[in-house]
């Protein structure tokens, strides 16, 4: 008998609020949500030019996000850095 376990991505999303779980990751023009509080930003040099990376924290669930604004890479955008311990 086997038990269906949630995939890694599904279990990670269970610790996020609904707004964070709805953010489309790795897509440059995807929107964040109103409870993301902007933190620090940094500029990284790439061969195509400099890229700004901004860190955010969700006030509702504590998830830490980074947004990479690389106009030459449409798969940049939102990525999760960390989540609060469950």
mmCIF file of N, CA, C and O in Angstrom:
data_model
loop_
_atom_site.group_PDB
_atom_site.id
_atom_site.type_symbol
_atom_site.label_atom_id
_atom_site.label_comp_id
_atom_site.label_asym_id
_atom_site.label_seq_id
_atom_site.Cartn_x
_atom_site.Cartn_y
_atom_site.Cartn_z
ATOM 1 N N UNK A 1 0.844 -1.174 0.000
ATOM 2 C CA UNK A 1 0.000 0.000 0.000
ATOM 3 C C UNK A 1 0.888 1.236 0.000
ATOM 4 O O UNK A 1 1.816 1.348 0.774
ATOM 5 N N UNK A 2 0.603 2.171 -0.887
ATOM 6 C CA UNK A 2 1.379 3.411 -0.942
ATOM 7 C C UNK A 2 0.524 4.573 -0.483
ATOM 8 O O UNK A 2 -0.690 4.560 -0.641
ATOM 9 N N UNK A 3 1.179 5.536 0.079
ATOM 10 C CA UNK A 3 0.495 6.752 0.522
ATOM 11 C C UNK A 3 0.954 7.891 -0.373
ATOM 12 O O UNK A 3 2.149 8.063 -0.596
ATOM 13 N N UNK A 4 0.010 8.651 -0.897
ATOM 14 C CA UNK A 4 0.361 9.793 -1.720
ATOM 15 C C UNK A 4 0.818 10.928 -0.820
ATOM 16 O O UNK A 4 0.073 11.399 0.032
ATOM 17 N N UNK A 5 2.063 11.335 -1.014
ATOM 18 C CA UNK A 5 2.617 12.452 -0.263
ATOM 19 C C UNK A 5 2.597 13.689 -1.134
ATOM 20 O O UNK A 5 2.766 13.591 -2.343
ATOM 21 N N UNK A 6 2.409 14.854 -0.541
ATOM 22 C CA UNK A 6 2.431 16.071 -1.354
ATOM 23 C C UNK A 6 3.825 16.286 -1.929
ATOM 24 O O UNK A 6 4.821 15.915 -1.322
ATOM 25 N N UNK A 7 3.883 16.866 -3.105
ATOM 26 C CA UNK A 7 5.177 17.163 -3.705
ATOM 27 C C UNK A 7 5.882 18.219 -2.859
ATOM 28 O O UNK A 7 5.266 18.896 -2.042
ATOM 29 N N UNK A 8 7.186 18.359 -3.089
ATOM 30 C CA UNK A 8 7.974 19.345 -2.343
ATOM 31 C C UNK A 8 7.392 20.749 -2.507
ATOM 32 O O UNK A 8 7.267 21.497 -1.560
ATOM 33 N N UNK A 9 6.997 21.093 -3.739
ATOM 34 C CA UNK A 9 6.444 22.425 -4.006
ATOM 35 C C UNK A 9 5.122 22.622 -3.272
ATOM 36 O O UNK A 9 4.871 23.670 -2.696
ATOM 37 N N UNK A 10 4.262 21.613 -3.251
ATOM 38 C CA UNK A 10 2.974 21.736 -2.560
ATOM 39 C C UNK A 10 3.176 21.907 -1.065
ATOM 40 O O UNK A 10 2.511 22.704 -0.432
ATOM 41 N N UNK A 11 4.105 21.147 -0.472
ATOM 42 C CA UNK A 11 4.322 21.271 0.965
ATOM 43 C C UNK A 11 4.929 22.623 1.308
ATOM 44 O O UNK A 11 4.642 23.188 2.345
ATOM 45 N N UNK A 12 5.789 23.174 0.436
ATOM 46 C CA UNK A 12 6.353 24.494 0.676
ATOM 47 C C UNK A 12 5.271 25.563 0.632
ATOM 48 O O UNK A 12 5.273 26.481 1.421
ATOM 49 N N UNK A 13 4.352 25.446 -0.309
ATOM 50 C CA UNK A 13 3.291 26.443 -0.435
ATOM 51 C C UNK A 13 2.332 26.402 0.746
ATOM 52 O O UNK A 13 1.659 27.386 1.014
ATOM 53 N N UNK A 14 2.277 25.289 1.461
ATOM 54 C CA UNK A 14 1.357 25.207 2.593
ATOM 55 C C UNK A 14 1.783 26.127 3.733
ATOM 56 O O UNK A 14 0.961 26.489 4.557
ATOM 57 N N UNK A 15 3.056 26.514 3.794
ATOM 58 C CA UNK A 15 3.510 27.410 4.852
ATOM 59 C C UNK A 15 3.347 28.879 4.469
ATOM 60 O O UNK A 15 3.565 29.750 5.279
ATOM 61 N N UNK A 16 2.984 29.135 3.210
ATOM 62 C CA UNK A 16 2.787 30.507 2.731
ATOM 63 C C UNK A 16 1.333 30.923 2.902
ATOM 64 O O UNK A 16 0.446 30.082 2.910
ATOM 65 N N UNK A 17 1.122 32.229 2.964
ATOM 66 C CA UNK A 17 -0.242 32.741 2.907
ATOM 67 C C UNK A 17 -0.758 32.559 1.475
ATOM 68 O O UNK A 17 0.023 32.291 0.555
ATOM 69 N N UNK A 18 -2.036 32.706 1.277
ATOM 70 C CA UNK A 18 -2.628 32.507 -0.054
ATOM 71 C C UNK A 18 -2.068 33.502 -1.072
ATOM 72 O O UNK A 18 -1.863 33.150 -2.234
ATOM 73 N N UNK A 19 -1.783 34.720 -0.637
ATOM 74 C CA UNK A 19 -1.252 35.723 -1.559
ATOM 75 C C UNK A 19 0.143 35.350 -2.047
ATOM 76 O O UNK A 19 0.453 35.470 -3.230
ATOM 77 N N UNK A 20 1.007 34.865 -1.149
ATOM 78 C CA UNK A 20 2.352 34.441 -1.555
ATOM 79 C C UNK A 20 2.290 33.204 -2.445
ATOM 80 O O UNK A 20 3.013 33.105 -3.429
ATOM 81 N N UNK A 21 1.429 32.271 -2.101
ATOM 82 C CA UNK A 21 1.302 31.049 -2.905
ATOM 83 C C UNK A 21 0.845 31.370 -4.325
ATOM 84 O O UNK A 21 1.137 30.616 -5.254
ATOM 85 N N UNK A 22 0.175 32.496 -4.516
ATOM 86 C CA UNK A 22 -0.314 32.880 -5.829
ATOM 87 C C UNK A 22 0.683 33.639 -6.694
ATOM 88 O O UNK A 22 0.411 33.898 -7.859
ATOM 89 N N UNK A 23 1.854 33.981 -6.152
ATOM 90 C CA UNK A 23 2.855 34.708 -6.940
ATOM 91 C C UNK A 23 3.484 33.757 -7.948
ATOM 92 O O UNK A 23 3.929 32.669 -7.595
ATOM 93 N N UNK A 24 3.522 34.192 -9.190
ATOM 94 C CA UNK A 24 4.161 33.395 -10.232
ATOM 95 C C UNK A 24 5.667 33.607 -10.141
ATOM 96 O O UNK A 24 6.165 34.713 -10.325
ATOM 97 N N UNK A 25 6.389 32.530 -9.847
ATOM 98 C CA UNK A 25 7.835 32.628 -9.697
ATOM 99 C C UNK A 25 8.533 32.504 -11.046
ATOM 100 O O UNK A 25 8.010 31.938 -11.992
ATOM 101 N N UNK A 26 9.736 33.064 -11.097
ATOM 102 C CA UNK A 26 10.599 32.976 -12.277
ATOM 103 C C UNK A 26 9.957 33.554 -13.534
ATOM 104 O O UNK A 26 10.103 33.011 -14.627
ATOM 105 N N UNK A 27 9.256 34.633 -13.373
ATOM 106 C CA UNK A 27 8.665 35.339 -14.514
ATOM 107 C C UNK A 27 8.783 36.816 -14.216
ATOM 108 O O UNK A 27 8.160 37.325 -13.280
ATOM 109 N N UNK A 28 9.542 37.557 -15.014
ATOM 110 C CA UNK A 28 9.941 38.929 -14.687
ATOM 111 C C UNK A 28 8.785 39.886 -14.480
ATOM 112 O O UNK A 28 8.841 40.753 -13.636
ATOM 113 N N UNK A 29 7.720 39.758 -15.214
ATOM 114 C CA UNK A 29 6.631 40.738 -15.075
ATOM 115 C C UNK A 29 5.519 40.303 -14.133
ATOM 116 O O UNK A 29 4.478 40.944 -14.065
ATOM 117 N N UNK A 30 5.721 39.237 -13.395
ATOM 118 C CA UNK A 30 4.701 38.775 -12.445
ATOM 119 C C UNK A 30 4.557 39.779 -11.311
ATOM 120 O O UNK A 30 5.516 40.441 -10.910
ATOM 121 N N UNK A 31 3.356 39.895 -10.806
ATOM 122 C CA UNK A 31 3.080 40.835 -9.720
ATOM 123 C C UNK A 31 3.313 40.178 -8.359
ATOM 124 O O UNK A 31 3.138 38.989 -8.203
ATOM 125 N N UNK A 32 3.661 41.007 -7.406
ATOM 126 C CA UNK A 32 3.764 40.572 -6.019
ATOM 127 C C UNK A 32 2.395 40.725 -5.367
ATOM 128 O O UNK A 32 1.369 40.484 -6.006
ATOM 129 N N UNK A 33 2.347 41.131 -4.110
ATOM 130 C CA UNK A 33 1.075 41.446 -3.455
ATOM 131 C C UNK A 33 1.285 42.539 -2.417
ATOM 132 O O UNK A 33 2.413 42.901 -2.096
ATOM 133 N N UNK A 34 0.193 43.063 -1.923
ATOM 134 C CA UNK A 34 0.217 44.277 -1.089
ATOM 135 C C UNK A 34 0.941 44.104 0.248
ATOM 136 O O UNK A 34 1.420 45.080 0.810
ATOM 137 N N UNK A 35 1.051 42.889 0.770
ATOM 138 C CA UNK A 35 1.662 42.701 2.086
ATOM 139 C C UNK A 35 3.167 42.447 2.023
ATOM 140 O O UNK A 35 3.792 42.168 3.036
ATOM 141 N N UNK A 36 3.753 42.546 0.840
ATOM 142 C CA UNK A 36 5.210 42.415 0.717
ATOM 143 C C UNK A 36 5.855 43.746 1.069
ATOM 144 O O UNK A 36 5.535 44.775 0.481
ATOM 145 N N UNK A 37 6.761 43.713 2.025
ATOM 146 C CA UNK A 37 7.457 44.917 2.474
ATOM 147 C C UNK A 37 8.859 44.907 1.870
ATOM 148 O O UNK A 37 9.604 43.939 2.026
ATOM 149 N N UNK A 38 9.183 45.986 1.166
ATOM 150 C CA UNK A 38 10.479 46.068 0.502
ATOM 151 C C UNK A 38 11.591 46.214 1.513
ATOM 152 O O UNK A 38 11.498 46.972 2.474
ATOM 153 N N UNK A 39 12.659 45.470 1.285
ATOM 154 C CA UNK A 39 13.847 45.549 2.131
ATOM 155 C C UNK A 39 15.000 46.138 1.348
ATOM 156 O O UNK A 39 14.840 47.107 0.617
ATOM 157 N N UNK A 40 16.129 45.509 1.462
ATOM 158 C CA UNK A 40 17.338 46.005 0.805
ATOM 159 C C UNK A 40 17.351 45.654 -0.679
ATOM 160 O O UNK A 40 16.622 44.777 -1.130
ATOM 161 N N UNK A 41 18.181 46.356 -1.421
ATOM 162 C CA UNK A 41 18.389 45.996 -2.820
ATOM 163 C C UNK A 41 19.869 46.073 -3.118
ATOM 164 O O UNK A 41 20.636 46.686 -2.391
ATOM 165 N N UNK A 42 20.243 45.371 -4.171
ATOM 166 C CA UNK A 42 21.634 45.373 -4.587
ATOM 167 C C UNK A 42 21.695 45.323 -6.107
ATOM 168 O O UNK A 42 20.748 44.913 -6.756
ATOM 169 N N UNK A 43 22.814 45.756 -6.649
ATOM 170 C CA UNK A 43 23.028 45.726 -8.090
ATOM 171 C C UNK A 43 24.109 44.695 -8.377
ATOM 172 O O UNK A 43 25.161 44.680 -7.732
ATOM 173 N N UNK A 44 23.812 43.824 -9.337
ATOM 174 C CA UNK A 44 24.734 42.762 -9.717
ATOM 175 C C UNK A 44 25.109 42.979 -11.178
ATOM 176 O O UNK A 44 24.237 43.219 -12.015
ATOM 177 N N UNK A 45 26.397 42.888 -11.483
ATOM 178 C CA UNK A 45 26.860 43.070 -12.863
ATOM 179 C C UNK A 45 26.767 41.750 -13.616
ATOM 180 O O UNK A 45 27.230 40.719 -13.143
ATOM 181 N N UNK A 46 26.088 41.771 -14.756
ATOM 182 C CA UNK A 46 26.006 40.637 -15.665
ATOM 183 C C UNK A 46 26.674 41.051 -16.968
ATOM 184 O O UNK A 46 26.940 42.224 -17.202
ATOM 185 N N UNK A 47 26.889 40.105 -17.855
ATOM 186 C CA UNK A 47 27.534 40.428 -19.130
ATOM 187 C C UNK A 47 26.674 41.374 -19.960
ATOM 188 O O UNK A 47 27.191 42.162 -20.737
ATOM 189 N N UNK A 48 25.338 41.315 -19.811
ATOM 190 C CA UNK A 48 24.438 42.185 -20.574
ATOM 191 C C UNK A 48 24.238 43.544 -19.914
ATOM 192 O O UNK A 48 23.590 44.413 -20.469
ATOM 193 N N UNK A 49 24.719 43.723 -18.718
ATOM 194 C CA UNK A 49 24.532 44.981 -17.992
ATOM 195 C C UNK A 49 24.247 44.704 -16.533
ATOM 196 O O UNK A 49 24.331 43.574 -16.069
ATOM 197 N N UNK A 50 23.922 45.737 -15.767
ATOM 198 C CA UNK A 50 23.636 45.533 -14.354
ATOM 199 C C UNK A 50 22.174 45.187 -14.122
ATOM 200 O O UNK A 50 21.292 45.591 -14.869
ATOM 201 N N UNK A 51 21.960 44.401 -13.070
ATOM 202 C CA UNK A 51 20.638 43.908 -12.700
ATOM 203 C C UNK A 51 20.381 44.303 -11.251
ATOM 204 O O UNK A 51 21.259 44.169 -10.406
ATOM 205 N N UNK A 52 19.183 44.789 -10.972
ATOM 206 C CA UNK A 52 18.801 45.131 -9.604
ATOM 207 C C UNK A 52 18.030 43.969 -8.990
ATOM 208 O O UNK A 52 17.089 43.455 -9.592
ATOM 209 N N UNK A 53 18.433 43.572 -7.786
ATOM 210 C CA UNK A 53 17.760 42.505 -7.046
ATOM 211 C C UNK A 53 17.281 43.107 -5.732
ATOM 212 O O UNK A 53 18.076 43.663 -4.971
ATOM 213 N N UNK A 54 15.980 43.011 -5.485
ATOM 214 C CA UNK A 54 15.376 43.612 -4.294
ATOM 215 C C UNK A 54 14.787 42.517 -3.418
ATOM 216 O O UNK A 54 14.136 41.605 -3.907
ATOM 217 N N UNK A 55 15.009 42.613 -2.117
ATOM 218 C CA UNK A 55 14.506 41.637 -1.156
ATOM 219 C C UNK A 55 13.200 42.157 -0.549
ATOM 220 O O UNK A 55 13.067 43.347 -0.260
ATOM 221 N N UNK A 56 12.249 41.253 -0.344
ATOM 222 C CA UNK A 56 10.952 41.570 0.261
ATOM 223 C C UNK A 56 10.643 40.548 1.340
ATOM 224 O O UNK A 56 11.121 39.415 1.288
ATOM 225 N N UNK A 57 9.794 40.942 2.294
ATOM 226 C CA UNK A 57 9.302 40.040 3.337
ATOM 227 C C UNK A 57 7.801 40.211 3.430
ATOM 228 O O UNK A 57 7.290 41.331 3.479
ATOM 229 N N UNK A 58 7.088 39.092 3.465
ATOM 230 C CA UNK A 58 5.627 39.137 3.595
ATOM 231 C C UNK A 58 5.257 39.366 5.050
ATOM 232 O O UNK A 58 5.693 38.633 5.937
ATOM 233 N N UNK A 59 4.441 40.379 5.299
ATOM 234 C CA UNK A 59 3.991 40.657 6.663
ATOM 235 C C UNK A 59 3.017 39.608 7.177
ATOM 236 O O UNK A 59 2.902 39.410 8.371
ATOM 237 N N UNK A 60 2.309 38.937 6.283
ATOM 238 C CA UNK A 60 1.306 37.962 6.701
ATOM 239 C C UNK A 60 1.916 36.630 7.126
ATOM 240 O O UNK A 60 1.547 36.078 8.159
ATOM 241 N N UNK A 61 2.856 36.093 6.333
ATOM 242 C CA UNK A 61 3.374 34.746 6.620
ATOM 243 C C UNK A 61 4.877 34.700 6.860
ATOM 244 O O UNK A 61 5.405 33.670 7.253
ATOM 245 N N UNK A 62 5.583 35.798 6.605
ATOM 246 C CA UNK A 62 7.012 35.855 6.869
ATOM 247 C C UNK A 62 7.907 35.331 5.759
ATOM 248 O O UNK A 62 9.123 35.289 5.919
ATOM 249 N N UNK A 63 7.339 34.925 4.634
ATOM 250 C CA UNK A 63 8.148 34.410 3.536
ATOM 251 C C UNK A 63 9.073 35.503 3.010
ATOM 252 O O UNK A 63 8.662 36.642 2.838
ATOM 253 N N UNK A 64 10.330 35.147 2.767
ATOM 254 C CA UNK A 64 11.327 36.073 2.239
ATOM 255 C C UNK A 64 11.437 35.844 0.736
ATOM 256 O O UNK A 64 11.630 34.724 0.273
ATOM 257 N N UNK A 65 11.310 36.926 -0.019
ATOM 258 C CA UNK A 65 11.334 36.887 -1.484
ATOM 259 C C UNK A 65 12.453 37.758 -2.004
ATOM 260 O O UNK A 65 12.841 38.729 -1.353
ATOM 261 N N UNK A 66 12.929 37.452 -3.221
ATOM 262 C CA UNK A 66 13.780 38.351 -3.970
ATOM 263 C C UNK A 66 13.148 38.547 -5.340
ATOM 264 O O UNK A 66 12.581 37.611 -5.905
ATOM 265 N N UNK A 67 13.251 39.784 -5.833
ATOM 266 C CA UNK A 67 12.780 40.084 -7.183
ATOM 267 C C UNK A 67 13.971 40.549 -7.999
ATOM 268 O O UNK A 67 14.612 41.548 -7.668
ATOM 269 N N UNK A 68 14.285 39.810 -9.073
ATOM 270 C CA UNK A 68 15.388 40.156 -9.954
ATOM 271 C C UNK A 68 14.818 40.845 -11.189
ATOM 272 O O UNK A 68 14.026 40.271 -11.926
ATOM 273 N N UNK A 69 15.214 42.081 -11.396
ATOM 274 C CA UNK A 69 14.700 42.864 -12.514
ATOM 275 C C UNK A 69 15.735 42.861 -13.641
ATOM 276 O O UNK A 69 16.418 43.839 -13.874
ATOM 277 N N UNK A 70 15.828 41.734 -14.323
ATOM 278 C CA UNK A 70 16.763 41.575 -15.435
ATOM 279 C C UNK A 70 15.962 41.630 -16.730
ATOM 280 O O UNK A 70 15.273 40.684 -17.094
ATOM 281 N N UNK A 71 16.042 42.742 -17.425
ATOM 282 C CA UNK A 71 15.238 42.941 -18.634
ATOM 283 C C UNK A 71 15.636 42.020 -19.780
ATOM 284 O O UNK A 71 14.897 41.855 -20.733
ATOM 285 N N UNK A 72 16.814 41.395 -19.701
ATOM 286 C CA UNK A 72 17.242 40.484 -20.760
ATOM 287 C C UNK A 72 16.858 39.035 -20.468
ATOM 288 O O UNK A 72 17.076 38.161 -21.297
ATOM 289 N N UNK A 73 16.297 38.764 -19.313
ATOM 290 C CA UNK A 73 15.943 37.403 -18.919
ATOM 291 C C UNK A 73 14.499 37.379 -18.447
ATOM 292 O O UNK A 73 14.207 37.778 -17.328
ATOM 293 N N UNK A 74 13.598 36.904 -19.277
ATOM 294 C CA UNK A 74 12.188 36.905 -18.881
ATOM 295 C C UNK A 74 11.889 35.880 -17.792
ATOM 296 O O UNK A 74 10.814 35.882 -17.213
ATOM 297 N N UNK A 75 12.840 34.993 -17.498
ATOM 298 C CA UNK A 75 12.644 34.022 -16.425
ATOM 299 C C UNK A 75 13.309 34.455 -15.121
ATOM 300 O O UNK A 75 13.464 33.653 -14.206
ATOM 301 N N UNK A 76 13.681 35.717 -15.050
ATOM 302 C CA UNK A 76 14.134 36.270 -13.774
ATOM 303 C C UNK A 76 12.843 36.521 -12.980
ATOM 304 O O UNK A 76 11.859 35.860 -13.216
ATOM 305 N N UNK A 77 12.793 37.445 -12.096
ATOM 306 C CA UNK A 77 11.550 37.753 -11.383
ATOM 307 C C UNK A 77 11.588 37.280 -9.953
ATOM 308 O O UNK A 77 12.616 37.351 -9.289
ATOM 309 N N UNK A 78 10.465 36.769 -9.462
ATOM 310 C CA UNK A 78 10.291 36.402 -8.061
ATOM 311 C C UNK A 78 10.909 35.042 -7.767
ATOM 312 O O UNK A 78 10.734 34.096 -8.516
ATOM 313 N N UNK A 79 11.581 34.960 -6.620
ATOM 314 C CA UNK A 79 12.063 33.669 -6.112
ATOM 315 C C UNK A 79 12.017 33.704 -4.591
ATOM 316 O O UNK A 79 12.240 34.738 -3.969
ATOM 317 N N UNK A 80 11.727 32.548 -4.009
ATOM 318 C CA UNK A 80 11.629 32.432 -2.555
ATOM 319 C C UNK A 80 13.017 32.169 -2.005
ATOM 320 O O UNK A 80 13.735 31.296 -2.472
ATOM 321 N N UNK A 81 13.391 32.932 -0.977
ATOM 322 C CA UNK A 81 14.670 32.711 -0.289
ATOM 323 C C UNK A 81 14.494 31.886 0.969
ATOM 324 O O UNK A 81 15.369 31.128 1.342
ATOM 325 N N UNK A 82 13.396 32.078 1.663
ATOM 326 C CA UNK A 82 13.195 31.354 2.908
ATOM 327 C C UNK A 82 11.780 31.513 3.429
ATOM 328 O O UNK A 82 11.033 32.382 3.010
ATOM 329 N N UNK A 83 11.462 30.617 4.330
ATOM 330 C CA UNK A 83 10.144 30.623 4.963
ATOM 331 C C UNK A 83 10.317 30.493 6.467
ATOM 332 O O UNK A 83 11.306 29.932 6.922
ATOM 333 N N UNK A 84 9.359 30.958 7.211
ATOM 334 C CA UNK A 84 9.452 30.801 8.669
ATOM 335 C C UNK A 84 9.332 29.322 9.030
ATOM 336 O O UNK A 84 8.745 28.540 8.290
ATOM 337 N N UNK A 85 9.932 28.936 10.130
ATOM 338 C CA UNK A 85 9.841 27.545 10.589
ATOM 339 C C UNK A 85 8.405 27.217 10.963
ATOM 340 O O UNK A 85 7.703 28.027 11.547
ATOM 341 N N UNK A 86 7.963 26.025 10.590
ATOM 342 C CA UNK A 86 6.581 25.637 10.892
ATOM 343 C C UNK A 86 6.428 25.130 12.294
ATOM 344 O O UNK A 86 7.218 24.558 12.880
#
